[in-house]
Amino acid sequence: MNESKVVVKDLWNGEPGTLAARPRWVVSTLASVLIFTILVDILGNLLVVVSVFRNKKLRKSGNIFVVSLAIADLVVAIYPYPLVLIAIFHNGWNLGYIHCQISGFLMGLSVMGSIFNITAIAVNRYCCICHSYTYDKIFSNKNTLCYVVLVWALTCLAIVPNFFVESLQYDPRVYSCTFAQSANSLYTVIVVVIHFILPISTVSYCYLRIWILVIQVRRRVKPDNGPKINPHDFRNFLTMFVVFVLFAVCWAPLNFIGLAVAIHPHLAVLIPEWLFIASYFMAYFNSSLNAIVYGVLNHNFRREYKRIIMAIVKLPC
């Protein structure tokens, strides 16, 4: 057994001295943020899924990716986050190796699934607005379901190598079984490129082209027979653009830290612990934001949220 595994095993056994005692307010704050994230994540994303299936206006091919993204966000709230919360309360991991590996795998599955679904949504919005004449053929219901299956197949394929490089480890700083950035420098760089840089670049290109078209149409630069943008499509685009921006903002610090440490390992000791912890919990918090964005910016989702909530409130006790 290598040294890293010994350290992790000691942490599971809960031996004293594995993690220095933190001020109570720090632990309470981390626990409160995570509890809020779990509750909003579960309630919000369940509302998203139910809304799409209940409302005919929301049952469009493009929203299949929205449901897929909601499922990716739900995964972490149902299993990994509660285990992190237990670790916070016990000041260490006491749930064993198997739960650690499952938790780390599902955490990675959710993260990869989220960014791949956000990328698919961006491509979908790009085709809908910039190539509207061929959109229905490219994104028919059957084709879109195939794209969703492909997204999750690629997600699983991207996660599996973690088991071969033994990168899913318990990190006492964030009370989580997660991807260890220091496990393998080359692999960390590859993960950041595949998980963050390439998808963000693709999404940025799609949304930049849409914004250019929007500006051209509003300034009437495009001829009358050019692409048209109806208000509904623009609102949908704006909603998903905000989802993308929030994801990028929440995940950028953690990815940049990982990339910096992978390229220059000596930087690991220079990064303040509070910054590392904050970057992780910012990333965790992102899973609770999407449902809120839909409710604020999309009136169809907002109206359906109200109907579902009123129906639940009126249920007999």
mmCIF file with all atom_site columns, C-alpha atoms in Angstrom, residues 193-282:
data_model
loop_
_atom_site.group_PDB
_atom_site.id
_atom_site.type_symbol
_atom_site.label_atom_id
_atom_site.label_alt_id
_atom_site.label_comp_id
_atom_site.label_asym_id
_atom_site.label_entity_id
_atom_site.label_seq_id
_atom_site.pdbx_PDB_ins_code
_atom_site.Cartn_x
_atom_site.Cartn_y
_atom_site.Cartn_z
_atom_site.occupancy
_atom_site.B_iso_or_equiv
_atom_site.pdbx_formal_charge
_atom_site.auth_seq_id
_atom_site.auth_comp_id
_atom_site.auth_asym_id
_atom_site.auth_atom_id
_atom_site.pdbx_PDB_model_num
ATOM 1  C CA . VAL A 1 193 ? -8.754  20.640 -20.112 1.00 0.00 ? 193 VAL A CA 1
ATOM 2  C CA . ILE A 1 194 ? -11.532 18.102 -20.788 1.00 0.00 ? 194 ILE A CA 1
ATOM 3  C CA . HIS A 1 195 ? -13.783 19.086 -17.901 1.00 0.00 ? 195 HIS A CA 1
ATOM 4  C CA . PHE A 1 196 ? -13.421 22.842 -18.044 1.00 0.00 ? 196 PHE A CA 1
ATOM 5  C CA . ILE A 1 197 ? -11.332 24.506 -20.759 1.00 0.00 ? 197 ILE A CA 1
ATOM 6  C CA . LEU A 1 198 ? -12.664 22.697 -23.861 1.00 0.00 ? 198 LEU A CA 1
ATOM 7  C CA . PRO A 1 199 ? -16.357 22.789 -22.815 1.00 0.00 ? 199 PRO A CA 1
ATOM 8  C CA . ILE A 1 200 ? -16.115 26.427 -21.708 1.00 0.00 ? 200 ILE A CA 1
ATOM 9  C CA . SER A 1 201 ? -14.447 27.329 -25.006 1.00 0.00 ? 201 SER A CA 1
ATOM 10 C CA . THR A 1 202 ? -17.170 25.529 -26.979 1.00 0.00 ? 202 THR A CA 1
ATOM 11 C CA . VAL A 1 203 ? -19.974 27.155 -25.004 1.00 0.00 ? 203 VAL A CA 1
ATOM 12 C CA . SER A 1 204 ? -18.305 30.585 -25.277 1.00 0.00 ? 204 SER A CA 1
ATOM 13 C CA . TYR A 1 205 ? -18.087 30.226 -29.056 1.00 0.00 ? 205 TYR A CA 1
ATOM 14 C CA . CYS A 1 206 ? -21.758 29.228 -29.361 1.00 0.00 ? 206 CYS A CA 1
ATOM 15 C CA . TYR A 1 207 ? -23.011 32.050 -27.166 1.00 0.00 ? 207 TYR A CA 1
ATOM 16 C CA . LEU A 1 208 ? -20.705 34.598 -28.790 1.00 0.00 ? 208 LEU A CA 1
ATOM 17 C CA . ARG A 1 209 ? -22.137 33.725 -32.199 1.00 0.00 ? 209 ARG A CA 1
ATOM 18 C CA . ILE A 1 210 ? -25.656 34.059 -30.804 1.00 0.00 ? 210 ILE A CA 1
ATOM 19 C CA . TRP A 1 211 ? -24.894 37.460 -29.255 1.00 0.00 ? 211 TRP A CA 1
ATOM 20 C CA . ILE A 1 212 ? -23.407 38.653 -32.563 1.00 0.00 ? 212 ILE A CA 1
ATOM 21 C CA . LEU A 1 213 ? -26.561 37.582 -34.383 1.00 0.00 ? 213 LEU A CA 1
ATOM 22 C CA . VAL A 1 214 ? -28.780 39.235 -31.762 1.00 0.00 ? 214 VAL A CA 1
ATOM 23 C CA . ILE A 1 215 ? -26.872 42.525 -32.154 1.00 0.00 ? 215 ILE A CA 1
ATOM 24 C CA . GLN A 1 216 ? -27.043 42.304 -35.951 1.00 0.00 ? 216 GLN A CA 1
ATOM 25 C CA . VAL A 1 217 ? -30.777 41.637 -35.942 1.00 0.00 ? 217 VAL A CA 1
ATOM 26 C CA . ARG A 1 218 ? -31.480 44.465 -33.510 1.00 0.00 ? 218 ARG A CA 1
ATOM 27 C CA . ARG A 1 219 ? -29.438 46.857 -35.619 1.00 0.00 ? 219 ARG A CA 1
ATOM 28 C CA . ARG A 1 220 ? -31.152 45.462 -38.729 1.00 0.00 ? 220 ARG A CA 1
ATOM 29 C CA . VAL A 1 221 ? -27.865 44.605 -40.352 1.00 0.00 ? 221 VAL A CA 1
ATOM 30 C CA . LYS A 1 222 ? -29.200 41.254 -41.466 1.00 0.00 ? 222 LYS A CA 1
ATOM 31 C CA . PRO A 1 223 ? -31.403 41.177 -44.592 1.00 0.00 ? 223 PRO A CA 1
ATOM 32 C CA . ASP A 1 224 ? -35.106 40.406 -44.289 1.00 0.00 ? 224 ASP A CA 1
ATOM 33 C CA . ASN A 1 225 ? -34.603 36.830 -45.468 1.00 0.00 ? 225 ASN A CA 1
ATOM 34 C CA . GLY A 1 226 ? -31.940 36.165 -42.807 1.00 0.00 ? 226 GLY A CA 1
ATOM 35 C CA . PRO A 1 227 ? -32.413 34.376 -39.496 1.00 0.00 ? 227 PRO A CA 1
ATOM 36 C CA . LYS A 1 228 ? -35.134 35.706 -37.221 1.00 0.00 ? 228 LYS A CA 1
ATOM 37 C CA . ILE A 1 229 ? -35.067 35.709 -33.408 1.00 0.00 ? 229 ILE A CA 1
ATOM 38 C CA . ASN A 1 230 ? -38.399 35.487 -31.654 1.00 0.00 ? 230 ASN A CA 1
ATOM 39 C CA . PRO A 1 231 ? -38.689 36.748 -28.053 1.00 0.00 ? 231 PRO A CA 1
ATOM 40 C CA . HIS A 1 232 ? -39.324 33.246 -26.668 1.00 0.00 ? 232 HIS A CA 1
ATOM 41 C CA . ASP A 1 233 ? -36.100 31.829 -28.133 1.00 0.00 ? 233 ASP A CA 1
ATOM 42 C CA . PHE A 1 234 ? -34.154 34.844 -26.904 1.00 0.00 ? 234 PHE A CA 1
ATOM 43 C CA . ARG A 1 235 ? -35.486 34.432 -23.335 1.00 0.00 ? 235 ARG A CA 1
ATOM 44 C CA . ASN A 1 236 ? -34.551 30.750 -23.394 1.00 0.00 ? 236 ASN A CA 1
ATOM 45 C CA . PHE A 1 237 ? -31.092 31.635 -24.662 1.00 0.00 ? 237 PHE A CA 1
ATOM 46 C CA . LEU A 1 238 ? -30.658 34.309 -21.994 1.00 0.00 ? 238 LEU A CA 1
ATOM 47 C CA . THR A 1 239 ? -31.698 31.845 -19.267 1.00 0.00 ? 239 THR A CA 1
ATOM 48 C CA . MET A 1 240 ? -29.185 29.225 -20.347 1.00 0.00 ? 240 MET A CA 1
ATOM 49 C CA . PHE A 1 241 ? -26.494 31.861 -20.832 1.00 0.00 ? 241 PHE A CA 1
ATOM 50 C CA . VAL A 1 242 ? -26.886 32.863 -17.167 1.00 0.00 ? 242 VAL A CA 1
ATOM 51 C CA . VAL A 1 243 ? -26.714 29.171 -16.161 1.00 0.00 ? 243 VAL A CA 1
ATOM 52 C CA . PHE A 1 244 ? -23.435 28.903 -18.057 1.00 0.00 ? 244 PHE A CA 1
ATOM 53 C CA . VAL A 1 245 ? -21.972 32.084 -16.546 1.00 0.00 ? 245 VAL A CA 1
ATOM 54 C CA . LEU A 1 246 ? -22.812 30.938 -13.009 1.00 0.00 ? 246 LEU A CA 1
ATOM 55 C CA . PHE A 1 247 ? -21.250 27.534 -13.656 1.00 0.00 ? 247 PHE A CA 1
ATOM 56 C CA . ALA A 1 248 ? -18.077 29.137 -15.022 1.00 0.00 ? 248 ALA A CA 1
ATOM 57 C CA . VAL A 1 249 ? -17.830 31.552 -12.084 1.00 0.00 ? 249 VAL A CA 1
ATOM 58 C CA . CYS A 1 250 ? -18.424 28.839 -9.466  1.00 0.00 ? 250 CYS A CA 1
ATOM 59 C CA . TRP A 1 251 ? -16.039 26.285 -10.959 1.00 0.00 ? 251 TRP A CA 1
ATOM 60 C CA . ALA A 1 252 ? -13.260 28.517 -12.327 1.00 0.00 ? 252 ALA A CA 1
ATOM 61 C CA . PRO A 1 253 ? -11.374 29.038 -9.007  1.00 0.00 ? 253 PRO A CA 1
ATOM 62 C CA . LEU A 1 254 ? -11.133 25.301 -8.259  1.00 0.00 ? 254 LEU A CA 1
ATOM 63 C CA . ASN A 1 255 ? -10.053 24.440 -11.808 1.00 0.00 ? 255 ASN A CA 1
ATOM 64 C CA . PHE A 1 256 ? -7.438  27.190 -11.939 1.00 0.00 ? 256 PHE A CA 1
ATOM 65 C CA . ILE A 1 257 ? -6.038  26.074 -8.584  1.00 0.00 ? 257 ILE A CA 1
ATOM 66 C CA . GLY A 1 258 ? -5.864  22.485 -9.845  1.00 0.00 ? 258 GLY A CA 1
ATOM 67 C CA . LEU A 1 259 ? -4.182  23.535 -13.080 1.00 0.00 ? 259 LEU A CA 1
ATOM 68 C CA . ALA A 1 260 ? -1.662  25.746 -11.264 1.00 0.00 ? 260 ALA A CA 1
ATOM 69 C CA . VAL A 1 261 ? -0.762  22.999 -8.776  1.00 0.00 ? 261 VAL A CA 1
ATOM 70 C CA . ALA A 1 262 ? -0.446  20.420 -11.569 1.00 0.00 ? 262 ALA A CA 1
ATOM 71 C CA . ILE A 1 263 ? 1.933   22.607 -13.590 1.00 0.00 ? 263 ILE A CA 1
ATOM 72 C CA . HIS A 1 264 ? 3.874   23.938 -10.586 1.00 0.00 ? 264 HIS A CA 1
ATOM 73 C CA . PRO A 1 265 ? 3.480   21.504 -7.630  1.00 0.00 ? 265 PRO A CA 1
ATOM 74 C CA . HIS A 1 266 ? 5.385   23.828 -5.279  1.00 0.00 ? 266 HIS A CA 1
ATOM 75 C CA . LEU A 1 267 ? 2.416   26.240 -5.447  1.00 0.00 ? 267 LEU A CA 1
ATOM 76 C CA . ALA A 1 268 ? 0.347   23.806 -3.371  1.00 0.00 ? 268 ALA A CA 1
ATOM 77 C CA . VAL A 1 269 ? 1.907   25.033 -0.126  1.00 0.00 ? 269 VAL A CA 1
ATOM 78 C CA . LEU A 1 270 ? 1.414   28.678 -1.133  1.00 0.00 ? 270 LEU A CA 1
ATOM 79 C CA . ILE A 1 271 ? -2.351  28.473 -1.706  1.00 0.00 ? 271 ILE A CA 1
ATOM 80 C CA . PRO A 1 272 ? -4.202  29.530 1.473   1.00 0.00 ? 272 PRO A CA 1
ATOM 81 C CA . GLU A 1 273 ? -6.389  26.807 2.919   1.00 0.00 ? 273 GLU A CA 1
ATOM 82 C CA . TRP A 1 274 ? -9.376  29.178 3.143   1.00 0.00 ? 274 TRP A CA 1
ATOM 83 C CA . LEU A 1 275 ? -9.120  29.850 -0.615  1.00 0.00 ? 275 LEU A CA 1
ATOM 84 C CA . PHE A 1 276 ? -9.041  26.141 -1.419  1.00 0.00 ? 276 PHE A CA 1
ATOM 85 C CA . ILE A 1 277 ? -12.035 25.458 0.839   1.00 0.00 ? 277 ILE A CA 1
ATOM 86 C CA . ALA A 1 278 ? -13.971 28.440 -0.542  1.00 0.00 ? 278 ALA A CA 1
ATOM 87 C CA . SER A 1 279 ? -13.337 27.287 -4.129  1.00 0.00 ? 279 SER A CA 1
ATOM 88 C CA . TYR A 1 280 ? -14.701 23.817 -3.320  1.00 0.00 ? 280 TYR A CA 1
ATOM 89 C CA . PHE A 1 281 ? -17.842 25.018 -1.581  1.00 0.00 ? 281 PHE A CA 1
ATOM 90 C CA . MET A 1 282 ? -18.470 27.563 -4.362  1.00 0.00 ? 282 MET A CA 1
#
